[in-house]
């Protein structure tokens, strides 16, 4: 079933924002949602990344969008339906120099203080001279 124009625009915004995360850094689903102007939609950011095409012909695909750089707001790599999914994400992050540790409950974790990327505005928007809509100081999501 084709996506609505609104859904397509949301997917495009998510994938474009994720492409701006620098190698060796991570951010949260909530922060991506905030950066694209929909702070109430962090779960939908995860849905977009879950449905990232593997087709190399697609404009956005799992080779051009660094999906592995998005984790939850506690620094935990979200569990996947396949047991190896979290490990694959951890391996991709480690290949970029991100240290992944194992938490007390066996969860895979990244230290957000060291590897977090939480700009107030996307670098592409900053280059265009745009200002963030909300100038108040918020947490990292």
mmCIF file of C-alpha atoms in Angstrom:
data_model
loop_
_atom_site.group_PDB
_atom_site.id
_atom_site.type_symbol
_atom_site.label_atom_id
_atom_site.label_comp_id
_atom_site.label_asym_id
_atom_site.label_seq_id
_atom_site.Cartn_x
_atom_site.Cartn_y
_atom_site.Cartn_z
ATOM 1 C CA UNK A 1 0.000 0.000 0.000
ATOM 2 C CA UNK A 2 1.495 3.376 -0.970
ATOM 3 C CA UNK A 3 2.253 5.906 1.736
ATOM 4 C CA UNK A 4 0.248 9.085 2.054
ATOM 5 C CA UNK A 5 1.993 12.338 1.188
ATOM 6 C CA UNK A 6 2.196 13.143 4.911
ATOM 7 C CA UNK A 7 3.767 9.776 5.746
ATOM 8 C CA UNK A 8 6.209 10.073 2.849
ATOM 9 C CA UNK A 9 7.247 13.534 4.046
ATOM 10 C CA UNK A 10 7.767 12.206 7.584
ATOM 11 C CA UNK A 11 9.909 9.274 6.354
ATOM 12 C CA UNK A 12 11.932 11.688 4.193
ATOM 13 C CA UNK A 13 12.482 14.037 7.150
ATOM 14 C CA UNK A 14 13.558 11.195 9.439
ATOM 15 C CA UNK A 15 15.970 9.681 6.927
ATOM 16 C CA UNK A 16 17.442 13.079 6.031
ATOM 17 C CA UNK A 17 17.973 13.975 9.701
ATOM 18 C CA UNK A 18 19.574 10.620 10.510
ATOM 19 C CA UNK A 19 22.003 11.142 7.616
ATOM 20 C CA UNK A 20 23.340 14.195 9.471
ATOM 21 C CA UNK A 21 24.458 12.269 12.567
ATOM 22 C CA UNK A 22 28.260 12.219 12.423
ATOM 23 C CA UNK A 23 30.154 8.929 12.446
ATOM 24 C CA UNK A 24 31.096 7.900 15.971
ATOM 25 C CA UNK A 25 28.055 9.627 17.494
ATOM 26 C CA UNK A 26 24.561 8.505 18.493
ATOM 27 C CA UNK A 27 21.286 10.247 19.208
ATOM 28 C CA UNK A 28 17.847 9.214 20.383
ATOM 29 C CA UNK A 29 14.617 8.533 18.550
ATOM 30 C CA UNK A 30 13.101 11.402 20.520
ATOM 31 C CA UNK A 31 15.824 13.822 19.513
ATOM 32 C CA UNK A 32 15.358 13.038 15.832
ATOM 33 C CA UNK A 33 11.611 13.580 16.312
ATOM 34 C CA UNK A 34 12.311 16.949 17.958
ATOM 35 C CA UNK A 35 14.774 18.022 15.251
ATOM 36 C CA UNK A 36 12.191 17.412 12.513
ATOM 37 C CA UNK A 37 9.473 19.289 14.387
ATOM 38 C CA UNK A 38 7.434 16.372 15.719
ATOM 39 C CA UNK A 39 8.653 15.860 19.306
ATOM 40 C CA UNK A 40 5.601 13.762 20.135
ATOM 41 C CA UNK A 41 6.544 11.069 17.573
ATOM 42 C CA UNK A 42 9.720 9.240 18.698
ATOM 43 C CA UNK A 43 8.127 5.824 18.196
ATOM 44 C CA UNK A 44 7.306 6.708 14.610
ATOM 45 C CA UNK A 45 10.986 7.536 14.078
ATOM 46 C CA UNK A 46 11.709 3.955 15.112
ATOM 47 C CA UNK A 47 9.064 2.691 12.693
ATOM 48 C CA UNK A 48 10.713 4.614 9.857
ATOM 49 C CA UNK A 49 14.084 3.091 10.648
ATOM 50 C CA UNK A 50 12.557 -0.371 10.954
ATOM 51 C CA UNK A 51 11.166 0.035 7.421
ATOM 52 C CA UNK A 52 14.356 1.423 5.897
ATOM 53 C CA UNK A 53 14.689 -0.275 2.508
ATOM 54 C CA UNK A 54 17.631 -2.531 1.745
ATOM 55 C CA UNK A 55 17.197 -1.879 -1.990
ATOM 56 C CA UNK A 56 20.387 -0.121 -3.172
ATOM 57 C CA UNK A 57 18.334 1.619 -5.862
ATOM 58 C CA UNK A 58 16.174 3.389 -3.258
ATOM 59 C CA UNK A 59 17.180 6.970 -2.484
ATOM 60 C CA UNK A 60 17.223 6.161 1.229
ATOM 61 C CA UNK A 61 18.394 2.670 2.148
ATOM 62 C CA UNK A 62 20.232 0.868 4.919
ATOM 63 C CA UNK A 63 23.569 1.739 3.300
ATOM 64 C CA UNK A 64 22.889 5.487 2.923
ATOM 65 C CA UNK A 65 21.037 6.137 6.200
ATOM 66 C CA UNK A 66 23.144 5.359 9.305
ATOM 67 C CA UNK A 67 20.255 3.770 11.230
ATOM 68 C CA UNK A 68 22.669 2.298 13.768
ATOM 69 C CA UNK A 69 23.336 5.775 15.207
ATOM 70 C CA UNK A 70 19.820 6.066 16.680
ATOM 71 C CA UNK A 71 19.206 4.481 20.094
ATOM 72 C CA UNK A 72 16.823 5.094 22.970
ATOM 73 C CA UNK A 73 17.005 8.035 25.347
ATOM 74 C CA UNK A 74 18.657 5.972 28.094
ATOM 75 C CA UNK A 75 21.536 5.019 25.811
ATOM 76 C CA UNK A 76 20.238 1.498 25.262
ATOM 77 C CA UNK A 77 20.230 -0.204 21.895
ATOM 78 C CA UNK A 78 16.602 -1.196 21.473
ATOM 79 C CA UNK A 79 15.988 -4.933 21.305
ATOM 80 C CA UNK A 80 14.938 -6.295 17.934
ATOM 81 C CA UNK A 81 12.604 -9.074 16.886
ATOM 82 C CA UNK A 82 15.650 -11.037 15.705
ATOM 83 C CA UNK A 83 18.097 -11.886 18.508
ATOM 84 C CA UNK A 84 21.081 -10.765 16.434
ATOM 85 C CA UNK A 85 19.566 -7.333 15.606
ATOM 86 C CA UNK A 86 20.930 -5.531 18.674
ATOM 87 C CA UNK A 87 24.316 -7.191 18.236
ATOM 88 C CA UNK A 88 24.421 -6.124 14.577
ATOM 89 C CA UNK A 89 23.699 -2.533 15.601
ATOM 90 C CA UNK A 90 26.350 -2.704 18.330
ATOM 91 C CA UNK A 91 28.892 -4.069 15.848
ATOM 92 C CA UNK A 92 28.101 -1.284 13.363
ATOM 93 C CA UNK A 93 28.566 1.324 16.106
ATOM 94 C CA UNK A 94 31.792 -0.253 17.328
ATOM 95 C CA UNK A 95 33.130 -0.172 13.753
ATOM 96 C CA UNK A 96 32.695 3.627 13.951
ATOM 97 C CA UNK A 97 34.577 3.843 17.255
ATOM 98 C CA UNK A 98 31.563 3.934 19.591
ATOM 99 C CA UNK A 99 32.074 1.927 22.771
ATOM 100 C CA UNK A 100 29.152 -0.410 23.492
ATOM 101 C CA UNK A 101 28.918 -1.957 26.946
ATOM 102 C CA UNK A 102 26.608 -4.499 28.519
ATOM 103 C CA UNK A 103 24.291 -3.182 31.236
ATOM 104 C CA UNK A 104 23.200 -4.961 34.402
ATOM 105 C CA UNK A 105 20.239 -6.623 32.679
ATOM 106 C CA UNK A 106 22.250 -7.697 29.628
ATOM 107 C CA UNK A 107 21.177 -4.692 27.545
ATOM 108 C CA UNK A 108 23.645 -3.169 25.094
ATOM 109 C CA UNK A 109 24.429 0.419 26.056
ATOM 110 C CA UNK A 110 26.243 3.518 24.806
ATOM 111 C CA UNK A 111 27.465 6.312 27.083
ATOM 112 C CA UNK A 112 25.488 9.330 25.852
ATOM 113 C CA UNK A 113 27.765 11.741 27.734
ATOM 114 C CA UNK A 114 30.669 10.551 25.589
ATOM 115 C CA UNK A 115 29.045 9.618 22.282
ATOM 116 C CA UNK A 116 25.764 11.563 22.273
ATOM 117 C CA UNK A 117 24.875 14.026 19.513
ATOM 118 C CA UNK A 118 22.137 16.437 20.531
ATOM 119 C CA UNK A 119 22.274 19.667 18.490
ATOM 120 C CA UNK A 120 19.500 22.227 18.921
ATOM 121 C CA UNK A 121 19.086 22.357 15.145
ATOM 122 C CA UNK A 122 20.172 20.138 12.261
ATOM 123 C CA UNK A 123 23.509 21.217 10.767
ATOM 124 C CA UNK A 124 21.858 21.594 7.336
ATOM 125 C CA UNK A 125 19.289 24.004 8.792
ATOM 126 C CA UNK A 126 21.960 25.901 10.704
ATOM 127 C CA UNK A 127 23.883 26.344 7.448
ATOM 128 C CA UNK A 128 20.733 27.860 5.941
ATOM 129 C CA UNK A 129 20.486 30.302 8.855
ATOM 130 C CA UNK A 130 17.337 28.764 10.335
ATOM 131 C CA UNK A 131 16.691 29.033 14.063
ATOM 132 C CA UNK A 132 15.185 26.324 16.275
ATOM 133 C CA UNK A 133 11.461 26.847 16.928
ATOM 134 C CA UNK A 134 11.823 26.406 20.690
ATOM 135 C CA UNK A 135 14.757 28.255 22.214
ATOM 136 C CA UNK A 136 14.318 26.850 25.726
ATOM 137 C CA UNK A 137 16.867 24.390 27.069
ATOM 138 C CA UNK A 138 15.520 20.843 26.964
ATOM 139 C CA UNK A 139 16.967 17.527 27.964
ATOM 140 C CA UNK A 140 18.367 15.054 25.439
ATOM 141 C CA UNK A 141 15.156 13.050 24.936
#
